[in-house]
Short mmCIF file of C-alpha atoms in Angstrom, two decimals:
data_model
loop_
_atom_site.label_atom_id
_atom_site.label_comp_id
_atom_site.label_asym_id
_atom_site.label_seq_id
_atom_site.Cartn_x
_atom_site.Cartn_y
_atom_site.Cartn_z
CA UNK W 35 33.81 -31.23 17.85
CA UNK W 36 32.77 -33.33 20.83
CA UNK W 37 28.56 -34.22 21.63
CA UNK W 38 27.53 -31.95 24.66
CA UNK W 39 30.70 -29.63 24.37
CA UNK W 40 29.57 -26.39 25.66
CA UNK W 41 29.50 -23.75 23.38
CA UNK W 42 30.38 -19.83 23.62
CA UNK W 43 28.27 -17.89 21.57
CA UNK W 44 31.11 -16.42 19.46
CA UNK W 45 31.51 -19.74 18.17
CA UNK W 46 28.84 -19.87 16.00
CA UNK W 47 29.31 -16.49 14.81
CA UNK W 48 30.42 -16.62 10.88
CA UNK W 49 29.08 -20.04 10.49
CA UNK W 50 26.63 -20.43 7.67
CA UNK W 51 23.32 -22.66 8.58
CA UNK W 52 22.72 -25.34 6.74
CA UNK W 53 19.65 -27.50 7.78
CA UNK W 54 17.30 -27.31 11.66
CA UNK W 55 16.28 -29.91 13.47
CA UNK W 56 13.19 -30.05 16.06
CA UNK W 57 11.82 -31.53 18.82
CA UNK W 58 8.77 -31.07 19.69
CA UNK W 59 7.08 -31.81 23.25
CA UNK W 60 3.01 -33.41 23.25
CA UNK W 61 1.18 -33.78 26.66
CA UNK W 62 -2.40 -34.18 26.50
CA UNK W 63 -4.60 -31.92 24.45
CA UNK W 64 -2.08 -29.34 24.67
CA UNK W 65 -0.41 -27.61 21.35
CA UNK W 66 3.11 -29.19 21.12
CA UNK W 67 5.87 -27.15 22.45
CA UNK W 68 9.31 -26.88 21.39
CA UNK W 69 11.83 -28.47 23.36
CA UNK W 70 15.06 -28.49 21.40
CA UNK W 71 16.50 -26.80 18.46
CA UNK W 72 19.34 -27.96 16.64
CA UNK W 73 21.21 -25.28 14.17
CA UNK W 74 23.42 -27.40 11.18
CA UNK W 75 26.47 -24.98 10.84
CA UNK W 76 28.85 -25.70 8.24
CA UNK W 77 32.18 -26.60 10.03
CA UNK W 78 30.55 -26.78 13.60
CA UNK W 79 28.26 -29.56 13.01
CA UNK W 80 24.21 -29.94 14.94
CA UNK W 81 24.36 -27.43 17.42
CA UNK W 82 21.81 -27.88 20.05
CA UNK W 83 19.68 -24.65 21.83
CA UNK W 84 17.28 -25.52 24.86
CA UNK W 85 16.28 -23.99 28.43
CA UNK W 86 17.41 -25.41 31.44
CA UNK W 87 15.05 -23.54 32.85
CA UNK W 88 15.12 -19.89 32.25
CA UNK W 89 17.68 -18.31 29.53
CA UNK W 90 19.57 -20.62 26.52
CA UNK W 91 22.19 -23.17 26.55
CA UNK W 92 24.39 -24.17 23.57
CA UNK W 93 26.23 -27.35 23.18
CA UNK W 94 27.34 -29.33 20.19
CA UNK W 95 24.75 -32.31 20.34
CA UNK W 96 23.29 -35.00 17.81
CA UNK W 97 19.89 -34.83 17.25
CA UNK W 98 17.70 -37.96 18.68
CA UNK W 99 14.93 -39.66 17.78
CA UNK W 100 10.85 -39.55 18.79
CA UNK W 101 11.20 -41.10 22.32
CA UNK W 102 8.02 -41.28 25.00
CA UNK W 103 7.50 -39.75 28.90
CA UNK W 104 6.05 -41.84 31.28
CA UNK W 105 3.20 -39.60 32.49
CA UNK W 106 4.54 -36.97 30.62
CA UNK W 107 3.54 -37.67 26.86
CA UNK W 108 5.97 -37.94 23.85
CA UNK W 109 8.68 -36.08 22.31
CA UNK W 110 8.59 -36.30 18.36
CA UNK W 111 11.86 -34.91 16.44
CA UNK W 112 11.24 -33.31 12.65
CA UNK W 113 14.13 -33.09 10.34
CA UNK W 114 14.49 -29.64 7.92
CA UNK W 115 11.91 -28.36 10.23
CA UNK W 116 9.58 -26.24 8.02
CA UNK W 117 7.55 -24.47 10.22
CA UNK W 118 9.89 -22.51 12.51
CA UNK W 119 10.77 -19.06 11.77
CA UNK W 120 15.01 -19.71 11.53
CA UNK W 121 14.10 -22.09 8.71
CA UNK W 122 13.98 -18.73 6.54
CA UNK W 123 18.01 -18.20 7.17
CA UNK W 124 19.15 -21.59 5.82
CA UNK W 125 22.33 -21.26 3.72
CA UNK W 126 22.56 -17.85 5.29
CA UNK W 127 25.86 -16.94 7.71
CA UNK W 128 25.06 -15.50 11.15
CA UNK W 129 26.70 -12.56 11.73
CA UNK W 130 25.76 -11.32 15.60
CA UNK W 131 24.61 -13.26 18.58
CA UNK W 132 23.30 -11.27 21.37
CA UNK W 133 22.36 -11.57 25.11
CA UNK W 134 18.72 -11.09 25.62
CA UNK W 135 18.11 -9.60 29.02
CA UNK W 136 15.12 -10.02 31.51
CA UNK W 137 14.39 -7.27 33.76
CA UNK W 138 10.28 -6.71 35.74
CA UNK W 139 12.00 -4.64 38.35
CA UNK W 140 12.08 -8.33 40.94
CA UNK W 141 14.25 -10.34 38.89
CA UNK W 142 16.60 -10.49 36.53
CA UNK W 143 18.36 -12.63 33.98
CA UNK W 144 20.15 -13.75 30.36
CA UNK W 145 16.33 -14.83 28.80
CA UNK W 146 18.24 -15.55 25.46
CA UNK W 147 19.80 -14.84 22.28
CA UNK W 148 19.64 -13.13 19.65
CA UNK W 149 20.90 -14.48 16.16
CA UNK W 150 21.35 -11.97 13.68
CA UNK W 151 21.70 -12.75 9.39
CA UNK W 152 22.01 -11.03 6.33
CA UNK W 153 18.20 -10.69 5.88
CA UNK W 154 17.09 -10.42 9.14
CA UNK W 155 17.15 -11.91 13.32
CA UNK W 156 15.61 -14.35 15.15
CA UNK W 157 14.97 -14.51 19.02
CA UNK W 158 15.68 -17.80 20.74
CA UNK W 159 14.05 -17.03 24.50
CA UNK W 160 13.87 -19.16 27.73
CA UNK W 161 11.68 -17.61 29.96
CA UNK W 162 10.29 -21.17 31.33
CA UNK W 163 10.93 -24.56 30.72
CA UNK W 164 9.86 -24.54 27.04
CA UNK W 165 12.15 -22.74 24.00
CA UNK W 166 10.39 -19.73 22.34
CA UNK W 167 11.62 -18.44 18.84
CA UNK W 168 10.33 -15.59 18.25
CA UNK W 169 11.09 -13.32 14.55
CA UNK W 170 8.84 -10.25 13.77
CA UNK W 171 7.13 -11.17 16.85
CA UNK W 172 5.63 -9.14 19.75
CA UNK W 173 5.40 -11.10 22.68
CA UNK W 174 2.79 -9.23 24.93
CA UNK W 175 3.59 -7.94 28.31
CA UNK W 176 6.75 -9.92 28.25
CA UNK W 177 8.26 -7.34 25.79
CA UNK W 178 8.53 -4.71 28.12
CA UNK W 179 10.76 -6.46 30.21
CA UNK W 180 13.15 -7.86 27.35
CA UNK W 181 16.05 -5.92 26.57
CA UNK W 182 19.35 -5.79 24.00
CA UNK W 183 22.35 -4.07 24.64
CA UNK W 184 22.41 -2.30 20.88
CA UNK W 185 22.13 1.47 21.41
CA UNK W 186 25.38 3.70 21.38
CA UNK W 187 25.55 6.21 24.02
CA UNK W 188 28.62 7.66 22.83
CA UNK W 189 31.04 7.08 19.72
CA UNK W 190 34.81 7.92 19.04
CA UNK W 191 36.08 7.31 15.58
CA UNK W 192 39.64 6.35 15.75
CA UNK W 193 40.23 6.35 12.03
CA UNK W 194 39.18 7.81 9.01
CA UNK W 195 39.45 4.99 6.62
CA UNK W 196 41.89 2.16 6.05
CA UNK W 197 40.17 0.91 8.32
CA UNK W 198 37.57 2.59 9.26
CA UNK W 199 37.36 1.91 13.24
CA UNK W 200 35.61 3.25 16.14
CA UNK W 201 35.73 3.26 19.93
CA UNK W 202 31.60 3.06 21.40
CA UNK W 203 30.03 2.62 24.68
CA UNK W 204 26.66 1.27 24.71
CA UNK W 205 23.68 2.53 26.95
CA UNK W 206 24.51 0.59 29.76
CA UNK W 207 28.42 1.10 29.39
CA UNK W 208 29.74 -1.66 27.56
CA UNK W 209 32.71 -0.91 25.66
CA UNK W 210 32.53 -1.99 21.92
CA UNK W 211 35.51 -1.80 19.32
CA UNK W 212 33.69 -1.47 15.67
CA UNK W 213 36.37 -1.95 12.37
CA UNK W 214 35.94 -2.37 8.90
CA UNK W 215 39.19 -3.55 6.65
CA UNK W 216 38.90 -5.19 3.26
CA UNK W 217 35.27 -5.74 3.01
CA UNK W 218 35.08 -7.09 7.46
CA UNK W 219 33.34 -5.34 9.62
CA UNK W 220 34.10 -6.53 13.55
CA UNK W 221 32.55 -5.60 16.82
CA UNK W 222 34.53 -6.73 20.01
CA UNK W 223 33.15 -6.56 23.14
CA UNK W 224 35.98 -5.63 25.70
CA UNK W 225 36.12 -4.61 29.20
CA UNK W 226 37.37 -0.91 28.31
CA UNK W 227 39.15 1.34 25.39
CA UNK W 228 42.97 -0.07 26.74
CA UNK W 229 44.12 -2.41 24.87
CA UNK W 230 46.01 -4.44 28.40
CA UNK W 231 42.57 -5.38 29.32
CA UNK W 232 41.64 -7.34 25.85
CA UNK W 233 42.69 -10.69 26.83
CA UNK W 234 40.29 -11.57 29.56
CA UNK W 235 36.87 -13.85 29.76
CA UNK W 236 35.23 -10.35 29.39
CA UNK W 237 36.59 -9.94 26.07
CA UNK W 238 34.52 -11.68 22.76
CA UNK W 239 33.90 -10.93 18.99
CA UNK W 240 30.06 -9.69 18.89
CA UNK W 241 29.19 -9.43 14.66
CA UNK W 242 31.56 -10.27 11.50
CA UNK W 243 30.20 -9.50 8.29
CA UNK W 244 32.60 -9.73 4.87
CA UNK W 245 30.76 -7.75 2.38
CA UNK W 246 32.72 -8.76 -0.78
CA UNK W 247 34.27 -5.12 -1.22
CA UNK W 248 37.43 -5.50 0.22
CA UNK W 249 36.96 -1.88 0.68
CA UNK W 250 38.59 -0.29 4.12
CA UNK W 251 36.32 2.72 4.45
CA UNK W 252 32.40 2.27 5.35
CA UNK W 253 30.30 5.52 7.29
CA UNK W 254 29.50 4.62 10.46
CA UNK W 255 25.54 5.05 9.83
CA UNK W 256 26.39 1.99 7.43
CA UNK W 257 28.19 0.13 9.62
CA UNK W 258 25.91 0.09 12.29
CA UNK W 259 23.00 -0.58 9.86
CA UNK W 260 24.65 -3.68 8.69
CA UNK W 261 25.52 -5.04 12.46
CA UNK W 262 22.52 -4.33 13.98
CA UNK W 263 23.09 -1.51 15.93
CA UNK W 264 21.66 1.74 16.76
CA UNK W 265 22.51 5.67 18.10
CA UNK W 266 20.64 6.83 20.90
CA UNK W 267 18.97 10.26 20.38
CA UNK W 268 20.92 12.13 22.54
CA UNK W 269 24.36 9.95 21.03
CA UNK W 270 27.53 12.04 21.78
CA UNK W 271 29.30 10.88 18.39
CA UNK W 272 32.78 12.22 17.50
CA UNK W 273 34.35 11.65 13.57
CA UNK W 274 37.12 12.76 12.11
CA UNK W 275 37.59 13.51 8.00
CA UNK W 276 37.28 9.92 5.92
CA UNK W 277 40.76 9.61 4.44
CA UNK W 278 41.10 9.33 0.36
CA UNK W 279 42.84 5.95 -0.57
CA UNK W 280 43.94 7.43 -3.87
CA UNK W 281 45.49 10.54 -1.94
#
């Protein structure tokens, strides 16, 4: 992989973390801030995360050393960062990156991502110059106006079992294509239900989980649960009989 290679977000989906890497920004009196983050994944290499100014950029990037900012302080740069919250997901394999969405009703934006793993998520946010993470955290006021695209308006299952596969439409109308074969369970984001529009820039892989079953046949409450995902109360969802294997 080349340094400063842009990243899509699919890429690091599937890719287990191995080690992070910080840098953090001193001015002053002020309590450092965090500048860059660096995610180790095994076959990608340092990935770097940081705010050009609002939302979150990904490149492939080496991590640098402590440098100094005329008039502007010091950056300092801490290897196996302990004291960030995605330190808690090392050796575990992300399995969902989301958009993060800013909306107060003046404007509106991509604030960040979501990285979602076996035990739990993390939020990476840019909502100014500085890189948030936030995990099991409420940020304030701010958290009205942060949104995910994760609740199912409506859901079509498309087979019973072998796989087990489902057409679904998120709140805002995003098409989603969920299957589970041999232990994988896939979301695809595409721009609708025919298949002739799949091969576009619209078109990515949202979550892929192996579960170690190699089973083909998962309920959908289970499926969801796994990716991250939720029904909506009012959730028009549509099944059709799970089919035996041994029948």
């Amino acid at each position: 992989m080349i340094d400063d290679e842009e990243l899509s977000v699919a890429d690091l989906i599937g890719k287990r973390l191995l080690k992070v890497t910080t840098a953090w920004h001193h001015y002053a009196a002020d309590d450092p801030t965090l500048v860059h983050l660096w995610l180790h994944l095994e076959s990608l290499g340092p990935v770097l995360f940081h705010t050009p100014s609002t939302g979150v950029s990904v490149r492939a990037d080496q991590p640098h050393g402590p440098y100094s900012m005329e008039e502007h302080g010091s950056v300092s740069v801490i290897d196996d960062s302990p004291d960030v919250p995605v330190t808690q997901f090392v050796g575990q394999t992300i399995r969902s990156v989301r958009q993060i969405g800013y909306n107060d009703g003046r404007v509106s934006f991509t604030a960040g991502l979501t990285l979602l793993f076996p035990s739990g998520s993390v939020r990476l946010l840019g909502l100014v110059d500085d890189l948030l993470i936030a995990h099991d955290k409420h940020l304030g006021a701010v958290e009205a106006h942060l949104n995910e695209d994760v609740t199912l308006a409506r859901v079509v299952q498309t087979s019973g079992g072998c796989p087990s596969q489902w057409d679904a439409w998120t709140t805002t109308g995003q098409y989603l294509y969920l299957r589970y074969r041999h232990g994988e369970g896939t979301i695809e984001q595409h721009p609708s239900e025919d298949v002739d529009t799949w091969d576009g820039e619209e078109s990515r892989l949202w979550t892929s989980w192996d579960d170690g079953t190699d089973g083909g046949w998962i309920e959908l409450t289970d499926f969801l649960a796994t990716a991250g995902l939720q029904l909506a109360p009012d959730a028009a969802v549509h099944t059709t009989p799970p089919i035996d294997p041994k029948a």
